[in-house]
Amino acid sequence: MKIIMLGAPGAGKGTQAQRIAAKWNIPHISTGDIFRANIKNGTELGKKAKSYMDQGLLVPDELTVDLVVDRINQEDCANGYVLDGFPRTIPQAEALDEALKSLNDSLDYAINVEVPDENIINRMSGRRACLSCGATYHIVYNKTKTEGICDKCGSELVLRDDDKPETVQKRLSVYHDQTQPLIDYYTKKGIIKEVDGTLDMEAVFNAIVDILGE
Ligand code: ADP
Ligand code: ADP
Ligand code: ZN
């Protein structure tokens, strides 16, 4: 099963993608996590990506597309994957389609997690991220057992720099300009599925399970 997650920053794409990946035993591929891992390891790609991410801008397509195409061609993706945070622009979506087409393949579902802008700032300021394993938590809606420590791997959690309100505003406007058009794009392809992301995490996941089938 090949799935992409659409939705504003903070809509809950990562939270749901992790659960999908666990239930269907497919890799969860988050471009944001890949960039953050590169920043942490001080790679060339990380240095380039950071300058965009810090400003709430998208990393250019030429730094993003090949990385994802290489990743989905790895062996563990043979039975499918859930892409979280990619594609984020029409050229990225077209490049993904081309890459799949050359393998005689295509996406199964584009799940759009809908959350209005007014809920997003609150979600983001309460988000705590594990930069080691990619898990995310929320100080109210999804608490860790021990404050500030990842339940999954024991690393210390952080408030991402780009989750501060000024940057979140910028990211939201970038989302509306560059990413929201993908909803139309995948609607035309007939694979879009909408879920109400304002429900609690469990209810959102149940809605997704209804779409994908047990
Ligand atoms: P969120 O989950 O809150 O939407 P991500 O972790 O997906 O945030 O992304 C963080 C940042 O990484 C983005 O603001 C952007 O700068 C960069 N990024 C992630 N994925 C992409 C992509 N597909 N294209 C361009 N930039 C990306
Ligand atoms: P995205 O990957 O779309 O940026 P995340 O999955 O990281 O979003 O979720 C953003 C923040 O909101 C996190 O702190 C997460 O714990 C929290 N969150 C996710 N889904 C829900 C939900 N349905 N209700 C309340 N909070 C949520
Ligand atoms: Zn962790």
mmCIF file of C-alpha atoms and ligand atoms in Angstrom:
data_model
loop_
_atom_site.group_PDB
_atom_site.id
_atom_site.type_symbol
_atom_site.label_atom_id
_atom_site.label_comp_id
_atom_site.label_asym_id
_atom_site.label_seq_id
_atom_site.Cartn_x
_atom_site.Cartn_y
_atom_site.Cartn_z
ATOM 1 C CA MET A 1 0.000 0.000 0.000
ATOM 2 C CA LYS A 2 1.452 3.335 -1.089
ATOM 3 C CA ILE A 3 0.103 6.313 0.798
ATOM 4 C CA ILE A 4 0.870 9.998 1.055
ATOM 5 C CA MET A 5 -0.246 12.234 3.912
ATOM 6 C CA LEU A 6 -1.452 15.758 3.110
ATOM 7 C CA GLY A 7 -2.338 18.517 5.539
ATOM 8 C CA ALA A 8 -1.111 21.734 7.119
ATOM 9 C CA PRO A 9 1.955 21.742 9.358
ATOM 10 C CA GLY A 10 0.764 20.344 12.685
ATOM 11 C CA ALA A 11 -2.368 18.701 11.280
ATOM 12 C CA GLY A 12 -1.266 15.346 12.659
ATOM 13 C CA LYS A 13 0.293 13.779 9.564
ATOM 14 C CA GLY A 14 3.287 12.394 11.435
ATOM 15 C CA THR A 15 1.210 11.086 14.338
ATOM 16 C CA GLN A 16 -1.089 9.186 11.999
ATOM 17 C CA ALA A 17 1.679 8.094 9.618
ATOM 18 C CA GLN A 18 3.496 6.374 12.492
ATOM 19 C CA ARG A 19 0.373 4.468 13.407
ATOM 20 C CA ILE A 20 -0.326 3.487 9.800
ATOM 21 C CA ALA A 21 3.269 2.294 9.433
ATOM 22 C CA ALA A 22 3.010 0.177 12.573
ATOM 23 C CA LYS A 23 -0.366 -1.383 11.699
ATOM 24 C CA TRP A 24 0.491 -2.219 8.089
ATOM 25 C CA ASN A 25 4.161 -2.888 8.702
ATOM 26 C CA ILE A 26 5.416 -0.445 6.070
ATOM 27 C CA PRO A 27 8.104 2.255 6.417
ATOM 28 C CA HIS A 28 7.141 5.756 7.552
ATOM 29 C CA ILE A 29 9.142 8.178 5.430
ATOM 30 C CA SER A 30 9.191 11.748 6.694
ATOM 31 C CA THR A 31 11.200 14.251 4.677
ATOM 32 C CA GLY A 32 11.245 16.588 7.698
ATOM 33 C CA ASP A 33 12.826 13.801 9.790
ATOM 34 C CA ILE A 34 15.367 13.098 7.045
ATOM 35 C CA PHE A 35 16.354 16.786 6.891
ATOM 36 C CA ARG A 36 16.561 17.044 10.698
ATOM 37 C CA ALA A 37 18.763 13.942 10.856
ATOM 38 C CA ASN A 38 21.059 15.546 8.259
ATOM 39 C CA ILE A 39 21.199 18.764 10.277
ATOM 40 C CA LYS A 40 22.045 16.816 13.410
ATOM 41 C CA ASN A 41 24.825 14.965 11.604
ATOM 42 C CA GLY A 42 26.192 18.155 10.059
ATOM 43 C CA THR A 43 25.956 16.960 6.446
ATOM 44 C CA GLU A 44 26.121 19.270 3.413
ATOM 45 C CA LEU A 45 22.445 18.593 2.723
ATOM 46 C CA GLY A 46 21.645 19.427 6.353
ATOM 47 C CA LYS A 47 23.429 22.774 6.132
ATOM 48 C CA LYS A 48 21.573 23.719 2.976
ATOM 49 C CA ALA A 49 18.180 22.538 4.256
ATOM 50 C CA LYS A 50 18.528 24.317 7.608
ATOM 51 C CA SER A 51 18.716 27.773 6.071
ATOM 52 C CA TYR A 52 15.272 27.245 4.519
ATOM 53 C CA MET A 53 13.686 25.373 7.401
ATOM 54 C CA ASP A 54 14.644 28.045 9.940
ATOM 55 C CA GLN A 55 12.755 30.605 7.904
ATOM 56 C CA GLY A 56 9.672 28.419 7.531
ATOM 57 C CA LEU A 57 10.338 28.053 3.794
ATOM 58 C CA LEU A 58 10.375 24.857 1.777
ATOM 59 C CA VAL A 59 13.675 23.232 0.924
ATOM 60 C CA PRO A 60 14.099 23.512 -2.892
ATOM 61 C CA ASP A 61 12.668 20.657 -4.957
ATOM 62 C CA GLU A 62 16.094 19.794 -6.391
ATOM 63 C CA LEU A 63 17.338 18.921 -2.885
ATOM 64 C CA THR A 64 14.229 16.939 -2.027
ATOM 65 C CA VAL A 65 12.984 14.864 -4.952
ATOM 66 C CA ASP A 66 16.005 12.596 -5.591
ATOM 67 C CA LEU A 67 16.298 11.846 -1.919
ATOM 68 C CA VAL A 68 12.732 10.539 -1.774
ATOM 69 C CA VAL A 69 12.938 8.661 -5.068
ATOM 70 C CA ASP A 70 16.096 6.888 -3.829
ATOM 71 C CA ARG A 71 14.401 6.055 -0.547
ATOM 72 C CA ILE A 72 11.262 4.517 -2.067
ATOM 73 C CA ASN A 73 13.409 2.375 -4.333
ATOM 74 C CA GLN A 74 14.947 0.620 -1.356
ATOM 75 C CA GLU A 75 13.991 -2.939 -0.621
ATOM 76 C CA ASP A 76 11.942 -2.269 2.500
ATOM 77 C CA CYS A 77 9.535 -0.202 0.383
ATOM 78 C CA ALA A 78 8.597 -3.098 -1.891
ATOM 79 C CA ASN A 79 5.264 -3.664 -0.080
ATOM 80 C CA GLY A 80 4.501 0.029 0.211
ATOM 81 C CA TYR A 81 5.191 3.001 2.444
ATOM 82 C CA VAL A 82 3.604 6.042 3.968
ATOM 83 C CA LEU A 83 5.097 9.344 2.828
ATOM 84 C CA ASP A 84 4.739 12.138 5.370
ATOM 85 C CA GLY A 85 5.610 15.680 4.298
ATOM 86 C CA PHE A 86 6.247 14.765 0.669
ATOM 87 C CA PRO A 87 5.140 15.842 -1.883
ATOM 88 C CA ARG A 88 4.687 19.458 -0.830
ATOM 89 C CA THR A 89 4.703 21.157 -4.244
ATOM 90 C CA ILE A 90 3.171 20.352 -7.629
ATOM 91 C CA PRO A 91 6.618 19.703 -9.195
ATOM 92 C CA GLN A 92 7.375 17.232 -6.376
ATOM 93 C CA ALA A 93 4.056 15.457 -7.001
ATOM 94 C CA GLU A 94 4.779 15.289 -10.728
ATOM 95 C CA ALA A 95 8.283 13.952 -10.117
ATOM 96 C CA LEU A 96 6.883 11.271 -7.815
ATOM 97 C CA ASP A 97 4.285 10.272 -10.399
ATOM 98 C CA GLU A 98 6.980 10.026 -13.066
ATOM 99 C CA ALA A 99 9.225 7.921 -10.856
ATOM 100 C CA LEU A 100 6.365 5.545 -10.040
ATOM 101 C CA LYS A 101 5.205 5.399 -13.641
ATOM 102 C CA SER A 102 8.639 4.271 -14.783
ATOM 103 C CA LEU A 103 8.198 1.306 -12.400
ATOM 104 C CA ASN A 104 4.668 0.677 -13.688
ATOM 105 C CA ASP A 105 3.411 1.691 -10.292
ATOM 106 C CA SER A 106 1.180 4.370 -8.730
ATOM 107 C CA LEU A 107 -0.033 5.721 -5.385
ATOM 108 C CA ASP A 108 -3.062 4.136 -3.711
ATOM 109 C CA TYR A 109 -4.243 6.911 -1.398
ATOM 110 C CA ALA A 110 -3.620 10.564 -0.586
ATOM 111 C CA ILE A 111 -5.015 11.130 2.904
ATOM 112 C CA ASN A 112 -5.803 14.764 3.638
ATOM 113 C CA VAL A 113 -5.877 15.519 7.359
ATOM 114 C CA GLU A 114 -8.005 18.637 7.624
ATOM 115 C CA VAL A 115 -7.397 21.093 10.458
ATOM 116 C CA PRO A 116 -8.284 24.809 10.274
ATOM 117 C CA ASP A 117 -5.477 27.358 10.740
ATOM 118 C CA GLU A 118 -6.840 28.570 14.070
ATOM 119 C CA ASN A 119 -6.151 25.168 15.685
ATOM 120 C CA ILE A 120 -2.628 24.927 14.328
ATOM 121 C CA ILE A 121 -0.716 27.449 16.463
ATOM 122 C CA ASN A 122 -1.928 25.725 19.620
ATOM 123 C CA ARG A 123 -0.921 22.324 18.297
ATOM 124 C CA MET A 124 2.548 23.503 17.354
ATOM 125 C CA SER A 125 3.437 25.397 20.506
ATOM 126 C CA GLY A 126 2.564 22.274 22.504
ATOM 127 C CA ARG A 127 4.403 19.862 20.211
ATOM 128 C CA ARG A 128 7.510 18.197 21.586
ATOM 129 C CA ALA A 129 9.702 16.308 19.151
ATOM 130 C CA CYS A 130 12.223 13.518 19.516
ATOM 131 C CA LEU A 131 15.050 14.192 17.108
ATOM 132 C CA SER A 132 16.436 10.677 17.618
ATOM 133 C CA CYS A 133 13.479 8.522 16.590
ATOM 134 C CA GLY A 134 11.050 11.031 15.047
ATOM 135 C CA ALA A 135 8.262 10.514 17.607
ATOM 136 C CA THR A 136 6.137 13.551 18.414
ATOM 137 C CA TYR A 137 4.158 14.321 21.546
ATOM 138 C CA HIS A 138 1.967 17.110 22.821
ATOM 139 C CA ILE A 139 2.124 18.645 26.290
ATOM 140 C CA VAL A 140 -1.672 18.386 26.625
ATOM 141 C CA TYR A 141 -2.990 15.930 24.026
ATOM 142 C CA ASN A 142 -0.273 13.302 23.982
ATOM 143 C CA LYS A 143 1.861 13.400 27.110
ATOM 144 C CA THR A 144 4.966 11.332 27.695
ATOM 145 C CA LYS A 145 5.260 9.101 30.753
ATOM 146 C CA THR A 146 8.180 11.199 31.993
ATOM 147 C CA GLU A 147 8.074 14.900 31.165
ATOM 148 C CA GLY A 148 10.527 15.836 28.404
ATOM 149 C CA ILE A 149 11.684 12.272 27.682
ATOM 150 C CA CYS A 150 10.722 10.184 24.634
ATOM 151 C CA ASP A 151 8.626 7.125 25.610
ATOM 152 C CA LYS A 152 9.992 5.177 22.652
ATOM 153 C CA CYS A 153 13.749 5.743 22.878
ATOM 154 C CA GLY A 154 14.516 7.693 26.075
ATOM 155 C CA SER A 155 16.014 10.738 24.317
ATOM 156 C CA GLU A 156 15.348 14.280 25.435
ATOM 157 C CA LEU A 157 12.472 16.050 23.653
ATOM 158 C CA VAL A 158 12.722 19.508 22.105
ATOM 159 C CA LEU A 159 10.430 22.326 21.033
ATOM 160 C CA ARG A 160 11.510 22.702 17.409
ATOM 161 C CA ASP A 161 12.752 26.200 16.490
ATOM 162 C CA ASP A 162 10.371 26.255 13.563
ATOM 163 C CA ASP A 163 7.393 25.476 15.859
ATOM 164 C CA LYS A 164 7.586 28.939 17.422
ATOM 165 C CA PRO A 165 4.523 31.072 16.521
ATOM 166 C CA GLU A 166 6.298 33.513 14.124
ATOM 167 C CA THR A 167 7.671 30.679 12.004
ATOM 168 C CA VAL A 168 4.437 28.706 12.180
ATOM 169 C CA GLN A 169 2.577 31.657 10.592
ATOM 170 C CA LYS A 170 5.072 31.657 7.739
ATOM 171 C CA ARG A 171 4.827 27.882 7.316
ATOM 172 C CA LEU A 172 1.035 28.135 7.161
ATOM 173 C CA SER A 173 1.168 30.715 4.398
ATOM 174 C CA VAL A 174 3.706 28.596 2.500
ATOM 175 C CA TYR A 175 1.360 25.625 2.972
ATOM 176 C CA HIS A 176 -1.592 27.514 1.473
ATOM 177 C CA ASP A 177 0.459 28.785 -1.475
ATOM 178 C CA GLN A 178 2.498 25.739 -2.396
ATOM 179 C CA THR A 179 1.036 22.598 -0.839
ATOM 180 C CA GLN A 180 -2.729 23.053 -0.720
ATOM 181 C CA PRO A 181 -2.959 22.887 -4.561
ATOM 182 C CA LEU A 182 -2.020 19.205 -4.197
ATOM 183 C CA ILE A 183 -5.511 18.499 -2.843
ATOM 184 C CA ASP A 184 -6.903 19.397 -6.258
ATOM 185 C CA TYR A 185 -4.133 17.498 -7.994
ATOM 186 C CA TYR A 186 -4.931 14.238 -6.175
ATOM 187 C CA THR A 187 -8.685 14.836 -6.341
ATOM 188 C CA LYS A 188 -8.359 14.830 -10.121
ATOM 189 C CA LYS A 189 -6.431 11.561 -9.895
ATOM 190 C CA GLY A 190 -9.285 10.126 -7.840
ATOM 191 C CA ILE A 191 -7.212 9.011 -4.842
ATOM 192 C CA ILE A 192 -7.909 11.752 -2.288
ATOM 193 C CA LYS A 193 -9.489 10.757 1.046
ATOM 194 C CA GLU A 194 -10.464 13.394 3.593
ATOM 195 C CA VAL A 195 -10.340 12.921 7.361
ATOM 196 C CA ASP A 196 -11.346 15.409 10.059
ATOM 197 C CA GLY A 197 -8.081 16.147 11.872
ATOM 198 C CA THR A 198 -9.759 18.112 14.669
ATOM 199 C CA LEU A 199 -11.011 14.881 16.247
ATOM 200 C CA ASP A 200 -8.857 13.195 18.874
ATOM 201 C CA MET A 201 -5.947 11.070 17.642
ATOM 202 C CA GLU A 202 -7.757 7.791 18.154
ATOM 203 C CA ALA A 203 -10.819 8.955 16.206
ATOM 204 C CA VAL A 204 -8.653 10.234 13.352
ATOM 205 C CA PHE A 205 -6.876 6.892 13.199
ATOM 206 C CA ASN A 206 -10.189 4.996 13.196
ATOM 207 C CA ALA A 207 -11.343 7.106 10.249
ATOM 208 C CA ILE A 208 -8.141 6.217 8.403
ATOM 209 C CA VAL A 209 -8.544 2.512 9.163
ATOM 210 C CA ASP A 210 -12.079 2.728 7.733
ATOM 211 C CA ILE A 211 -10.620 4.134 4.512
ATOM 212 C CA LEU A 212 -7.705 1.735 4.164
ATOM 213 C CA GLY A 213 -9.583 -1.339 5.341
ATOM 214 C CA GLU A 214 -8.531 -3.573 8.265
HETATM 215 P P1 ADP B 1 5.527 19.426 9.789
HETATM 216 O O1 ADP B 1 5.428 17.966 10.132
HETATM 217 O O2 ADP B 1 5.276 20.272 10.980
HETATM 218 O O3 ADP B 1 4.674 19.826 8.631
HETATM 219 P P2 ADP B 1 8.027 18.714 8.620
HETATM 220 O O4 ADP B 1 8.829 18.010 9.628
HETATM 221 O O5 ADP B 1 7.271 17.901 7.632
HETATM 222 O O6 ADP B 1 7.023 19.681 9.388
HETATM 223 O O7 ADP B 1 8.904 19.745 7.818
HETATM 224 C C1 ADP B 1 9.737 20.681 8.455
HETATM 225 C C2 ADP B 1 10.410 21.538 7.397
HETATM 226 O O8 ADP B 1 11.237 20.716 6.559
HETATM 227 C C3 ADP B 1 9.470 22.253 6.438
HETATM 228 O O9 ADP B 1 9.004 23.490 6.949
HETATM 229 C C4 ADP B 1 10.389 22.446 5.215
HETATM 230 O O10 ADP B 1 11.301 23.507 5.417
HETATM 231 C C5 ADP B 1 11.194 21.153 5.210
HETATM 232 N N1 ADP B 1 10.563 20.117 4.376
HETATM 233 C C6 ADP B 1 10.056 18.928 4.793
HETATM 234 N N2 ADP B 1 9.563 18.230 3.755
HETATM 235 C C7 ADP B 1 9.755 18.991 2.650
HETATM 236 C C8 ADP B 1 9.451 18.835 1.258
HETATM 237 N N3 ADP B 1 8.822 17.741 0.793
HETATM 238 N N4 ADP B 1 9.804 19.834 0.421
HETATM 239 C C9 ADP B 1 10.423 20.927 0.865
HETATM 240 N N5 ADP B 1 10.729 21.159 2.152
HETATM 241 C C10 ADP B 1 10.402 20.192 3.049
HETATM 242 P P1 ADP B 2 2.376 17.092 11.401
HETATM 243 O O1 ADP B 2 3.226 15.888 11.140
HETATM 244 O O2 ADP B 2 1.199 17.189 10.486
HETATM 245 O O3 ADP B 2 3.158 18.351 11.441
HETATM 246 P P2 ADP B 2 2.144 16.046 14.133
HETATM 247 O O4 ADP B 2 1.669 14.642 13.944
HETATM 248 O O5 ADP B 2 3.541 16.248 14.520
HETATM 249 O O6 ADP B 2 1.739 16.934 12.842
HETATM 250 O O7 ADP B 2 1.182 16.732 15.208
HETATM 251 C C1 ADP B 2 1.367 18.094 15.614
HETATM 252 C C2 ADP B 2 1.136 18.216 17.122
HETATM 253 O O8 ADP B 2 -0.256 18.001 17.427
HETATM 254 C C3 ADP B 2 1.886 17.180 17.949
HETATM 255 O O9 ADP B 2 2.236 17.767 19.173
HETATM 256 C C4 ADP B 2 0.886 16.050 18.142
HETATM 257 O O10 ADP B 2 1.132 15.323 19.344
HETATM 258 C C5 ADP B 2 -0.428 16.824 18.222
HETATM 259 N N1 ADP B 2 -1.559 16.115 17.612
HETATM 260 C C6 ADP B 2 -1.545 15.293 16.534
HETATM 261 N N2 ADP B 2 -2.791 14.823 16.257
HETATM 262 C C7 ADP B 2 -3.621 15.388 17.172
HETATM 263 C C8 ADP B 2 -5.044 15.316 17.423
HETATM 264 N N3 ADP B 2 -5.845 14.578 16.637
HETATM 265 N N4 ADP B 2 -5.537 16.035 18.463
HETATM 266 C C9 ADP B 2 -4.712 16.801 19.235
HETATM 267 N N5 ADP B 2 -3.381 16.916 19.062
HETATM 268 C C10 ADP B 2 -2.837 16.227 18.041
HETATM 269 ZN ZN ZN B 3 12.551 8.998 20.548
#
